[in-house]
Coordinates of C-alpha atoms in Angstrom, one line a residue:
Chain K
M1 CA 105.7 54.7 111.0
K2 CA 105.8 52.2 108.2
T3 CA 102.4 52.6 106.6
V4 CA 101.2 56.1 106.1
F5 CA 97.9 57.1 104.4
I6 CA 97.3 60.7 103.1
I7 CA 93.7 61.3 102.4
G8 CA 93.7 64.4 100.1
V9 CA 97.0 64.7 98.3
G10 CA 97.0 68.5 98.0
L11 CA 99.2 71.3 99.4
I12 CA 98.8 70.3 103.1
G13 CA 98.6 66.5 102.8
G14 CA 101.3 66.4 100.1
S15 CA 103.7 68.5 102.2
F16 CA 103.3 66.1 105.1
A17 CA 103.9 63.2 102.7
L18 CA 107.2 64.8 101.5
D19 CA 108.5 65.4 105.0
I20 CA 107.5 62.0 106.4
K21 CA 109.2 60.3 103.5
K22 CA 112.4 62.2 104.2
L23 CA 112.2 61.4 107.9
H24 CA 111.2 57.8 107.4
P25 CA 112.6 56.6 104.0
E26 CA 111.5 53.1 104.9
S27 CA 107.8 54.1 105.1
T28 CA 105.3 53.6 102.3
I29 CA 103.1 56.6 101.6
Y30 CA 99.7 55.8 100.2
G31 CA 97.4 58.4 98.7
I32 CA 93.6 58.4 98.7
D33 CA 91.8 61.1 96.8
N34 CA 88.6 61.6 94.9
N35 CA 90.5 63.4 92.2
E36 CA 92.2 60.9 90.0
A37 CA 94.3 63.5 88.2
H38 CA 95.7 64.6 91.6
L39 CA 96.6 61.0 92.4
E40 CA 98.4 60.6 89.2
E41 CA 100.2 63.9 89.6
A42 CA 101.1 63.0 93.2
I43 CA 102.7 59.7 92.0
A44 CA 104.5 61.4 89.1
L45 CA 105.9 64.1 91.5
K46 CA 106.9 61.4 94.0
V47 CA 104.7 63.0 96.7
I48 CA 103.2 59.6 97.4
D49 CA 104.4 56.1 96.7
K50 CA 101.1 54.4 95.8
T51 CA 97.4 54.9 95.6
A52 CA 95.1 53.0 97.9
Q53 CA 91.5 52.4 98.7
F54 CA 89.5 53.0 101.9
E55 CA 89.6 49.3 102.7
D56 CA 93.4 49.5 103.0
L57 CA 93.2 51.8 106.0
K58 CA 93.2 48.8 108.3
H59 CA 96.9 48.5 107.7
A60 CA 97.7 52.1 108.6
D61 CA 100.1 53.3 111.3
L62 CA 99.2 56.9 110.5
V63 CA 96.4 58.5 108.6
I64 CA 96.4 62.2 107.8
L65 CA 93.0 63.7 106.7
A66 CA 93.7 66.7 104.6
I67 CA 90.5 67.5 102.7
P68 CA 88.1 70.4 102.9
V69 CA 86.4 70.7 106.3
D70 CA 82.9 69.8 105.1
A71 CA 84.3 66.6 103.6
A72 CA 86.5 65.9 106.6
I73 CA 83.6 65.9 109.0
N74 CA 81.9 63.1 107.0
V75 CA 85.0 61.1 106.2
L76 CA 86.6 61.1 109.6
P77 CA 84.1 58.7 111.3
K78 CA 84.5 56.3 108.3
V79 CA 88.2 56.4 108.7
L80 CA 88.0 55.7 112.4
D81 CA 85.7 52.7 111.6
K82 CA 88.4 51.2 109.5
V83 CA 91.6 51.7 111.4
S84 CA 93.3 49.4 113.8
D85 CA 93.7 50.2 117.5
N86 CA 97.3 51.2 116.9
A87 CA 96.7 53.8 114.2
I88 CA 96.8 57.5 114.9
V89 CA 94.5 59.6 112.7
F90 CA 94.7 63.4 112.5
D91 CA 92.9 66.0 110.5
V92 CA 94.4 69.4 109.6
G93 CA 91.3 71.5 109.2
S94 CA 90.9 75.2 110.0
T95 CA 87.8 74.6 112.1
K96 CA 87.8 72.3 115.1
E97 CA 84.6 72.6 117.0
D98 CA 82.3 70.7 114.7
I99 CA 84.7 67.9 113.8
C100 CA 85.5 67.2 117.5
A101 CA 81.7 67.2 118.3
K102 CA 81.1 64.8 115.4
V103 CA 83.4 62.1 116.7
K104 CA 82.9 62.8 120.4
N105 CA 81.2 59.4 121.0
H106 CA 82.9 57.4 118.3
P107 CA 84.2 54.1 119.7
K108 CA 87.6 54.9 118.2
R109 CA 87.7 58.5 119.4
R110 CA 91.0 57.8 121.2
N111 CA 92.6 57.1 117.8
Y112 CA 92.0 60.7 116.6
L113 CA 93.9 63.9 117.3
A114 CA 92.4 67.2 116.3
V115 CA 95.2 69.2 114.6
H116 CA 95.5 72.6 112.9
P117 CA 98.9 73.3 111.4
I118 CA 99.2 77.1 110.7
A119 CA 101.0 76.7 107.4
G120 CA 100.2 76.8 103.8
T121 CA 100.4 79.0 100.7
E122 CA 97.6 80.4 98.5
Y123 CA 98.3 77.5 96.0
S124 CA 96.7 74.1 96.0
G125 CA 97.0 70.6 94.6
P126 CA 99.9 68.1 94.7
K127 CA 102.3 70.4 92.8
A128 CA 101.9 73.0 95.6
A129 CA 103.3 70.5 98.2
L130 CA 106.5 71.8 99.7
L131 CA 109.3 69.9 101.6
G132 CA 109.9 71.7 104.9
L133 CA 106.6 73.6 104.9
Y134 CA 106.0 72.9 108.6
N135 CA 109.4 73.8 109.9
N136 CA 109.1 76.6 112.5
K137 CA 105.3 76.7 112.1
T138 CA 102.7 76.6 114.9
N139 CA 100.6 73.5 115.3
I140 CA 97.4 73.8 117.3
I141 CA 96.1 70.7 119.0
C142 CA 92.6 70.5 120.4
E143 CA 91.3 68.1 123.1
V144 CA 94.6 66.4 123.4
E145 CA 93.3 64.5 126.5
E146 CA 90.8 62.7 124.3
T147 CA 93.5 60.9 122.4
A148 CA 95.2 57.7 123.7
F149 CA 98.6 58.4 125.4
K150 CA 100.7 56.3 123.1
L151 CA 99.1 57.8 120.0
Q152 CA 99.5 61.4 121.3
E153 CA 103.2 60.5 121.8
K154 CA 103.5 59.2 118.3
A155 CA 102.0 62.3 116.7
L156 CA 103.9 64.7 118.9
K157 CA 107.2 63.0 118.0
L158 CA 106.3 63.5 114.3
F159 CA 105.5 67.2 114.9
S160 CA 108.7 67.7 116.8
D161 CA 110.7 66.0 114.1
L162 CA 109.0 68.4 111.6
G163 CA 110.2 71.4 113.7
M164 CA 106.7 72.5 114.7
R165 CA 105.7 74.6 117.8
I166 CA 102.8 73.0 119.6
R167 CA 99.9 75.0 121.2
Y168 CA 97.0 73.4 123.0
M169 CA 93.6 74.9 122.9
N170 CA 90.0 73.9 123.3
P171 CA 88.0 73.7 120.0
K172 CA 85.7 76.6 120.9
A173 CA 88.5 79.0 121.6
H174 CA 90.4 77.8 118.6
D175 CA 87.5 78.6 116.2
K176 CA 86.8 82.0 117.8
H177 CA 90.4 83.2 117.6
I178 CA 91.3 81.7 114.3
A179 CA 88.4 83.6 112.8
Y180 CA 90.3 86.8 113.7
V181 CA 93.8 85.9 112.7
S182 CA 93.0 83.8 109.7
H183 CA 89.5 83.7 108.4
L184 CA 88.9 87.4 108.4
S185 CA 92.1 88.1 106.5
H186 CA 90.8 85.9 103.7
I187 CA 87.5 87.8 103.4
S188 CA 89.3 91.1 103.6
A189 CA 91.6 90.1 100.7
F190 CA 88.8 88.6 98.6
M191 CA 86.6 91.7 99.0
L192 CA 89.6 94.0 98.3
G193 CA 90.3 92.1 95.1
K194 CA 86.6 92.2 94.1
T195 CA 86.3 95.9 94.8
V196 CA 89.3 96.7 92.5
I197 CA 88.3 94.2 89.8
D198 CA 84.7 95.5 89.7
K199 CA 85.9 99.0 89.3
E200 CA 88.7 98.5 86.9
K201 CA 87.3 95.6 84.8
N202 CA 87.2 97.8 81.7
E203 CA 90.6 99.2 82.3
R204 CA 93.0 96.3 82.7
D205 CA 96.0 98.4 82.2
I206 CA 95.2 100.2 85.5
F207 CA 96.8 97.2 87.2
D208 CA 100.1 98.5 85.9
M209 CA 99.6 101.0 88.7
A210 CA 99.5 98.4 91.4
G211 CA 102.6 97.7 93.4
S212 CA 103.8 95.1 95.8
G213 CA 101.6 96.6 98.6
F214 CA 98.5 95.8 96.7
E215 CA 99.8 92.4 95.8
S216 CA 100.6 91.5 99.4
T217 CA 97.2 92.7 100.7
V218 CA 95.2 90.9 98.1
R219 CA 97.4 87.7 98.0
L220 CA 94.9 85.5 99.9
A221 CA 92.3 86.2 97.2
K222 CA 94.1 83.6 95.2
S223 CA 93.0 80.9 97.7
S224 CA 90.8 78.0 96.8
P225 CA 87.0 78.6 97.2
A226 CA 86.5 74.8 97.5
M227 CA 88.7 74.9 100.7
W228 CA 87.4 78.2 102.1
T229 CA 83.6 78.0 101.6
P230 CA 83.2 75.1 104.0
I231 CA 85.4 76.9 106.6
F232 CA 83.2 80.0 106.5
K233 CA 80.2 77.8 106.7
Q234 CA 81.4 75.8 109.7
N235 CA 82.7 78.9 111.5
K236 CA 79.8 81.1 110.5
T237 CA 79.0 82.7 113.8
N238 CA 82.6 83.6 114.7
V239 CA 83.4 84.8 111.2
I240 CA 80.3 87.0 111.0
E241 CA 81.3 88.6 114.4
T242 CA 84.8 89.4 113.0
L243 CA 83.3 90.8 109.8
E244 CA 80.9 93.1 111.8
E245 CA 83.8 94.5 113.9
Y246 CA 86.0 95.0 110.7
I247 CA 83.1 96.7 108.9
S248 CA 82.5 98.9 112.0
N249 CA 86.2 99.9 112.1
L250 CA 86.1 100.8 108.3
N251 CA 83.0 102.9 108.8
H252 CA 84.6 104.7 111.7
F253 CA 87.7 105.4 109.5
K254 CA 85.4 106.7 106.7
K255 CA 83.6 108.9 109.3
M256 CA 86.8 110.4 110.5
M257 CA 87.8 111.3 106.9
Q258 CA 84.4 112.7 106.2
D259 CA 84.6 114.9 109.3
D260 CA 88.1 116.0 108.2
D261 CA 89.5 114.7 111.5
F262 CA 92.9 113.8 110.1
E263 CA 94.5 114.0 113.5
A264 CA 92.2 111.1 114.5
V265 CA 93.1 109.3 111.3
Y266 CA 96.8 109.7 112.2
N267 CA 96.3 108.4 115.7
E268 CA 94.3 105.4 114.5
M269 CA 97.1 104.4 112.2
E270 CA 99.9 105.1 114.7
S271 CA 98.3 103.0 117.3
T272 CA 97.9 100.1 114.8
N273 CA 101.6 100.4 113.9
Y274 CA 102.0 98.3 117.0
I275 CA 101.3 95.4 114.7
K276 CA 105.0 95.6 113.8
D277 CA 106.0 94.3 117.3
I278 CA 103.4 91.6 117.0
L279 CA 104.4 90.5 113.5
N280 CA 108.0 90.2 114.6
G281 CA 106.9 87.3 116.7
I282 CA 105.4 85.5 113.6
K283 CA 107.6 83.3 111.5
Chain V
M1 CA 123.9 115.2 86.3
K2 CA 126.6 116.6 88.5
T3 CA 124.7 118.3 91.3
V4 CA 121.8 116.3 92.7
F5 CA 119.6 117.4 95.6
I6 CA 117.4 115.0 97.5
I7 CA 114.8 116.8 99.7
G8 CA 113.7 114.2 102.2
V9 CA 116.3 111.5 102.7
G10 CA 114.0 108.6 103.5
L11 CA 113.1 105.4 101.8
I12 CA 112.1 106.9 98.5
G13 CA 114.6 109.8 98.3
G14 CA 117.4 107.7 99.7
S15 CA 116.8 104.9 97.2
F16 CA 117.0 107.4 94.3
A17 CA 120.3 108.8 95.8
L18 CA 121.8 105.3 95.9
D19 CA 120.9 104.5 92.3
I20 CA 122.0 107.9 91.0
K21 CA 125.4 107.6 92.7
K22 CA 125.9 104.2 91.2
L23 CA 125.0 105.4 87.7
H24 CA 126.9 108.7 88.1
P25 CA 129.8 108.2 90.5
E26 CA 131.0 111.7 89.6
S27 CA 127.9 113.4 90.9
T28 CA 127.6 115.0 94.3
I29 CA 124.4 114.0 96.2
Y30 CA 123.2 116.7 98.6
G31 CA 120.6 116.0 101.2
I32 CA 118.1 118.4 102.7
D33 CA 115.8 117.3 105.5
N34 CA 114.1 118.8 108.5
N35 CA 115.1 115.8 110.5
E36 CA 118.8 116.3 111.6
A37 CA 119.1 112.7 112.8
H38 CA 118.0 111.5 109.3
L39 CA 120.6 113.7 107.7
E40 CA 123.4 112.3 109.9
E41 CA 122.2 108.8 109.3
A42 CA 122.1 109.3 105.6
I43 CA 125.7 110.6 105.6
A44 CA 126.8 107.7 107.8
L45 CA 125.1 105.2 105.5
K46 CA 126.6 107.0 102.4
V47 CA 123.1 107.5 101.1
I48 CA 124.1 111.2 100.5
D49 CA 127.5 112.9 100.2
K50 CA 126.8 116.2 101.9
T51 CA 124.0 118.1 103.6
A52 CA 122.8 121.4 102.0
Q53 CA 120.6 124.3 102.5
F54 CA 117.7 125.6 100.5
E55 CA 119.8 128.4 99.1
D56 CA 122.1 125.9 97.5
L57 CA 119.4 124.7 95.2
K58 CA 120.4 127.3 92.6
H59 CA 123.3 125.0 91.7
A60 CA 121.1 121.9 91.2
D61 CA 121.0 119.9 88.0
L62 CA 118.3 117.6 89.5
V63 CA 116.1 118.0 92.6
I64 CA 114.0 115.1 93.9
L65 CA 111.3 116.1 96.3
A66 CA 110.5 113.1 98.5
I67 CA 108.6 114.3 101.5
P68 CA 105.0 113.7 102.6
V69 CA 102.5 115.1 100.1
D70 CA 101.2 117.9 102.4
A71 CA 104.7 119.2 102.9
A72 CA 105.6 118.7 99.2
I73 CA 102.7 120.9 98.0
N74 CA 104.1 123.8 100.1
V75 CA 107.8 123.2 99.4
L76 CA 107.6 122.6 95.6
P77 CA 106.9 126.3 94.7
K78 CA 109.8 127.4 97.0
V79 CA 112.1 124.9 95.2
L80 CA 111.0 126.2 91.8
D81 CA 111.7 129.8 93.0
K82 CA 115.3 128.8 93.7
V83 CA 116.4 126.6 90.8
S84 CA 118.1 127.6 87.6
D85 CA 116.4 127.2 84.2
N86 CA 118.4 124.1 83.5
A87 CA 117.3 122.2 86.6
I88 CA 114.7 119.4 86.5
V89 CA 112.6 119.0 89.7
F90 CA 110.4 116.1 90.3
D91 CA 108.3 115.0 93.2
V92 CA 107.4 111.4 94.0
G93 CA 104.1 111.7 95.9
S94 CA 101.1 109.4 95.8
T95 CA 98.7 112.2 94.9
K96 CA 99.1 114.3 91.8
E97 CA 96.0 116.5 91.3
D98 CA 96.6 119.1 94.1
I99 CA 100.3 119.5 93.5
C100 CA 99.9 120.0 89.7
A101 CA 97.1 122.5 90.4
K102 CA 99.3 124.3 92.9
V103 CA 102.2 125.0 90.5
K104 CA 100.0 125.4 87.3
N105 CA 100.8 129.1 87.0
H106 CA 104.3 129.1 88.5
P107 CA 106.8 130.9 86.3
K108 CA 109.1 127.8 86.5
R109 CA 106.3 125.2 85.9
R110 CA 108.3 123.9 82.9
N111 CA 111.1 122.9 85.3
Y112 CA 108.8 120.5 87.1
L113 CA 107.8 116.9 86.3
A114 CA 105.0 115.2 88.3
V115 CA 106.1 111.7 89.1
H116 CA 104.8 108.8 91.0
P117 CA 107.1 105.8 91.2
I118 CA 105.1 102.7 92.3
A119 CA 107.8 101.4 94.6
G120 CA 108.5 101.2 98.2
T121 CA 108.3 99.1 101.3
E122 CA 106.5 99.5 104.6
Y123 CA 109.6 100.8 106.2
S124 CA 110.9 104.4 106.3
G125 CA 113.9 106.6 107.0
P126 CA 117.4 106.6 105.4
K127 CA 118.2 103.1 106.6
A128 CA 115.2 101.8 104.6
A129 CA 116.8 103.1 101.3
L130 CA 117.5 100.3 98.8
L131 CA 119.8 100.2 95.8
G132 CA 117.8 99.0 92.8
L133 CA 114.4 99.7 94.4
Y134 CA 113.1 101.1 91.1
N135 CA 114.3 98.4 88.8
N136 CA 111.3 96.9 86.9
K137 CA 108.9 99.2 88.7
T138 CA 106.2 101.3 87.1
N139 CA 106.6 105.1 87.1
I140 CA 103.6 107.2 86.5
I141 CA 104.2 110.6 84.9
C142 CA 101.4 113.3 84.9
E143 CA 101.1 116.3 82.6
V144 CA 104.3 115.5 80.8
E145 CA 103.5 118.1 78.2
E146 CA 103.8 120.9 80.8
T147 CA 107.5 120.1 81.3
A148 CA 110.2 121.6 79.0
F149 CA 111.3 119.1 76.4
K150 CA 115.0 119.0 77.3
L151 CA 114.2 118.5 81.0
Q152 CA 111.6 115.7 80.2
E153 CA 114.4 114.0 78.2
K154 CA 116.8 114.3 81.1
A155 CA 114.3 112.8 83.6
L156 CA 113.2 110.0 81.2
K157 CA 116.8 109.1 80.6
L158 CA 117.3 108.7 84.3
F159 CA 114.1 106.6 84.7
S160 CA 115.2 104.4 81.8
D161 CA 118.6 103.9 83.3
L162 CA 116.9 102.9 86.6
G163 CA 115.0 100.2 84.7
M164 CA 111.5 101.8 85.2
R165 CA 108.4 101.4 83.0
I166 CA 106.8 104.7 82.2
R167 CA 103.0 105.3 82.1
Y168 CA 101.5 108.6 81.3
M169 CA 98.3 109.7 82.9
N170 CA 96.4 112.9 83.7
P171 CA 96.5 113.8 87.5
K172 CA 92.7 113.4 88.0
A173 CA 92.7 109.8 86.5
H174 CA 95.9 109.0 88.5
D175 CA 94.4 110.0 91.8
K176 CA 91.1 108.1 91.1
H177 CA 92.7 104.8 90.1
I178 CA 95.5 104.9 92.6
A179 CA 92.9 105.2 95.4
Y180 CA 91.7 101.7 94.3
V181 CA 95.0 99.9 93.7
S182 CA 97.0 101.5 96.6
H183 CA 95.3 103.8 99.1
L184 CA 92.4 101.4 99.8
S185 CA 94.9 98.5 100.4
H186 CA 96.5 100.6 103.2
I187 CA 93.2 101.3 104.9
S188 CA 92.1 97.6 104.6
A189 CA 95.3 96.5 106.2
F190 CA 95.3 99.1 109.0
M191 CA 91.7 98.3 109.9
L192 CA 92.4 94.5 109.8
G193 CA 95.3 95.1 112.1
K194 CA 93.1 97.2 114.4
T195 CA 90.2 94.7 114.5
V196 CA 92.5 91.9 115.5
I197 CA 94.6 94.0 118.0
D198 CA 91.4 95.3 119.7
K199 CA 90.0 91.9 120.0
E200 CA 93.1 90.1 121.2
K201 CA 94.9 92.8 123.2
N202 CA 94.6 90.8 126.4
E203 CA 95.6 87.6 124.7
R204 CA 99.0 88.3 123.1
D205 CA 99.7 84.7 122.7
I206 CA 96.8 84.4 120.3
F207 CA 99.1 85.9 117.7
D208 CA 101.0 82.6 117.8
M209 CA 98.0 81.4 115.8
A210 CA 98.6 83.8 113.0
G211 CA 100.4 82.6 110.0
S212 CA 102.0 84.1 106.9
G213 CA 98.5 84.8 105.4
F214 CA 97.7 87.2 108.2
E215 CA 101.1 88.7 108.0
S216 CA 100.8 89.4 104.3
T217 CA 97.4 90.9 104.5
V218 CA 98.2 93.2 107.4
R219 CA 101.7 94.1 106.2
L220 CA 100.8 97.6 105.1
A221 CA 99.6 98.5 108.6
K222 CA 103.3 98.9 109.4
S223 CA 103.3 102.0 107.1
S224 CA 104.1 105.5 108.3
P225 CA 101.1 107.6 109.5
A226 CA 103.1 110.7 108.8
M227 CA 103.3 109.7 105.1
W228 CA 99.8 108.3 104.8
T229 CA 97.6 110.8 106.6
P230 CA 98.3 113.6 104.1
I231 CA 97.7 111.2 101.2
F232 CA 94.2 110.3 102.5
K233 CA 93.5 114.0 103.2
Q234 CA 94.6 115.1 99.6
N235 CA 92.7 112.2 98.0
K236 CA 89.7 112.3 100.3
T237 CA 86.9 112.1 97.8
N238 CA 88.4 109.3 95.8
V239 CA 89.4 107.3 98.9
I240 CA 86.0 107.6 100.5
E241 CA 84.4 106.3 97.3
T242 CA 86.7 103.2 97.3
L243 CA 85.9 102.7 101.0
E244 CA 82.2 102.8 100.4
E245 CA 82.5 100.2 97.7
Y246 CA 84.7 98.0 99.8
I247 CA 82.3 98.2 102.8
S248 CA 79.4 97.5 100.6
N249 CA 81.1 94.3 99.3
L250 CA 81.9 93.2 102.8
N251 CA 78.3 93.8 103.9
H252 CA 77.2 91.7 100.9
F253 CA 79.5 88.9 101.8
K254 CA 78.2 89.0 105.4
K255 CA 74.6 88.9 104.1
M256 CA 75.3 85.8 101.9
M257 CA 76.7 84.1 105.0
Q258 CA 73.8 85.1 107.2
D259 CA 71.4 83.8 104.5
D260 CA 73.4 80.5 104.4
D261 CA 73.9 81.1 100.7
F262 CA 77.2 79.4 100.6
E263 CA 76.9 78.7 96.9
A264 CA 77.0 82.4 96.3
V265 CA 79.9 82.7 98.7
Y266 CA 81.8 80.1 96.6
N267 CA 80.9 81.9 93.4
E268 CA 82.0 85.3 94.8
M269 CA 85.4 83.9 95.7
E270 CA 85.8 81.9 92.5
S271 CA 85.2 85.0 90.4
T272 CA 87.7 87.0 92.4
N273 CA 90.4 84.3 91.9
Y274 CA 90.8 86.0 88.6
I275 CA 93.1 88.3 90.5
K276 CA 95.7 85.6 90.0
D277 CA 96.0 86.5 86.3
I278 CA 96.1 90.1 87.1
L279 CA 98.8 89.8 89.8
N280 CA 100.9 87.7 87.4
G281 CA 101.4 91.0 85.5
I282 CA 102.6 92.8 88.6
K283 CA 106.3 92.7 89.4

């Protein structure tokens, strides 16, 4: 792992860069990014060692593609076109079906591993990169059998060194379930933020009334629209399904309140308290 | 502040007990609770010094009523019936209109202060009590002019010693705005939890896919139904209004996705990112 390329030097790519440099101090970490300011910042923060061009990818041992999913789907084939037979390339996007379909017949398909690390914060850019971000986090790998054995092994060794738990799924199941446990949470937070901002826009001091509960529930509404819009677009069918079920549950809750059936309201909340046991399993 | 009574020795009442004991080591903290196990636990944890009966309230300098809002509205008049002219009594409930109306004509109205500390966690019971919970938190006081000057002063001194920021509001405005910045967040979290549990109940391992974003957004779904059902009941009209606006925003988001108008989706999220600036003001 001597020559590592990070395409997209933001929170996710930058955090991989920091961890890899710590594990392999002898490696050189190259950054490629459309955003010149991010590249400069990444160098200044020592997130990457050097900047590079697309042509340099032919020297890569490892390429991590950490850009929004709409860009990733177009850039991945071009990366595969450039890399040598010994390079492992993985993306980190929150949708897996379209990108796997895109490179299904690419001559270098076996150099690619479809990866989704369940890690991050609501911040973005190189300054959001964190050493140790991936420790104890889940990493979902799709279509592992489509990747060359030796390159699977190389990537899995890295994930193991980073302290990640591996889960294997097919891309279709990944996109369906991640819509529930991740994408829907983002929409729920964004719309909660919008509802309160719209109502209270002329009464800024009302936010003095907000406590840590509101802050926690609305936290994801700080997330980057540039990252999330393409995710919702690529996972449109699944996300709309989750939204419909969520809206239906909210309407049912409203109906119970309108009917003064507060015993049912109580029971609904009590049965959902079971989330405690589930969350205890999340690190 | 020698003789302090805490009615309801849970998270909120217990946290006041711990702070008051630290500020006034000479005081005796008495606990009153319907739940015998909680009383025993509160003694064992040194949250309170002694248990007491309702009749003992005549000796009180301070009474804190920290029980669910449906119980509080019935218990407050009985507390006021018992206390001496020099006692200050405050409740801590998340609704203020009904309780203020209830004691409006009580002969001891001037012994009561309507209080809502914006503090807490999703846990409950005496073991959830935290020293310093109220430091740097907002405390909303309603109808302050209805409380006797000397007793206002006594309570305000305590809140100041605890490090709280005071905000004065009328009960109607309190209940309307708190529906947005607190009550709605709880329903949004409960229904998010329900949507995911319903979908994934046969696939427990799917929760391995959930990360800290889901955990944050759904955290309030761990909250106590016994505390929250009466709040939704007392604040029904305001809460239903917030729910309708929230559901309408979610439907609009779904419509933009169905129409493939992802530019509008982007803009919607970008304008809500403004929540960052607002949250920076919340401690």
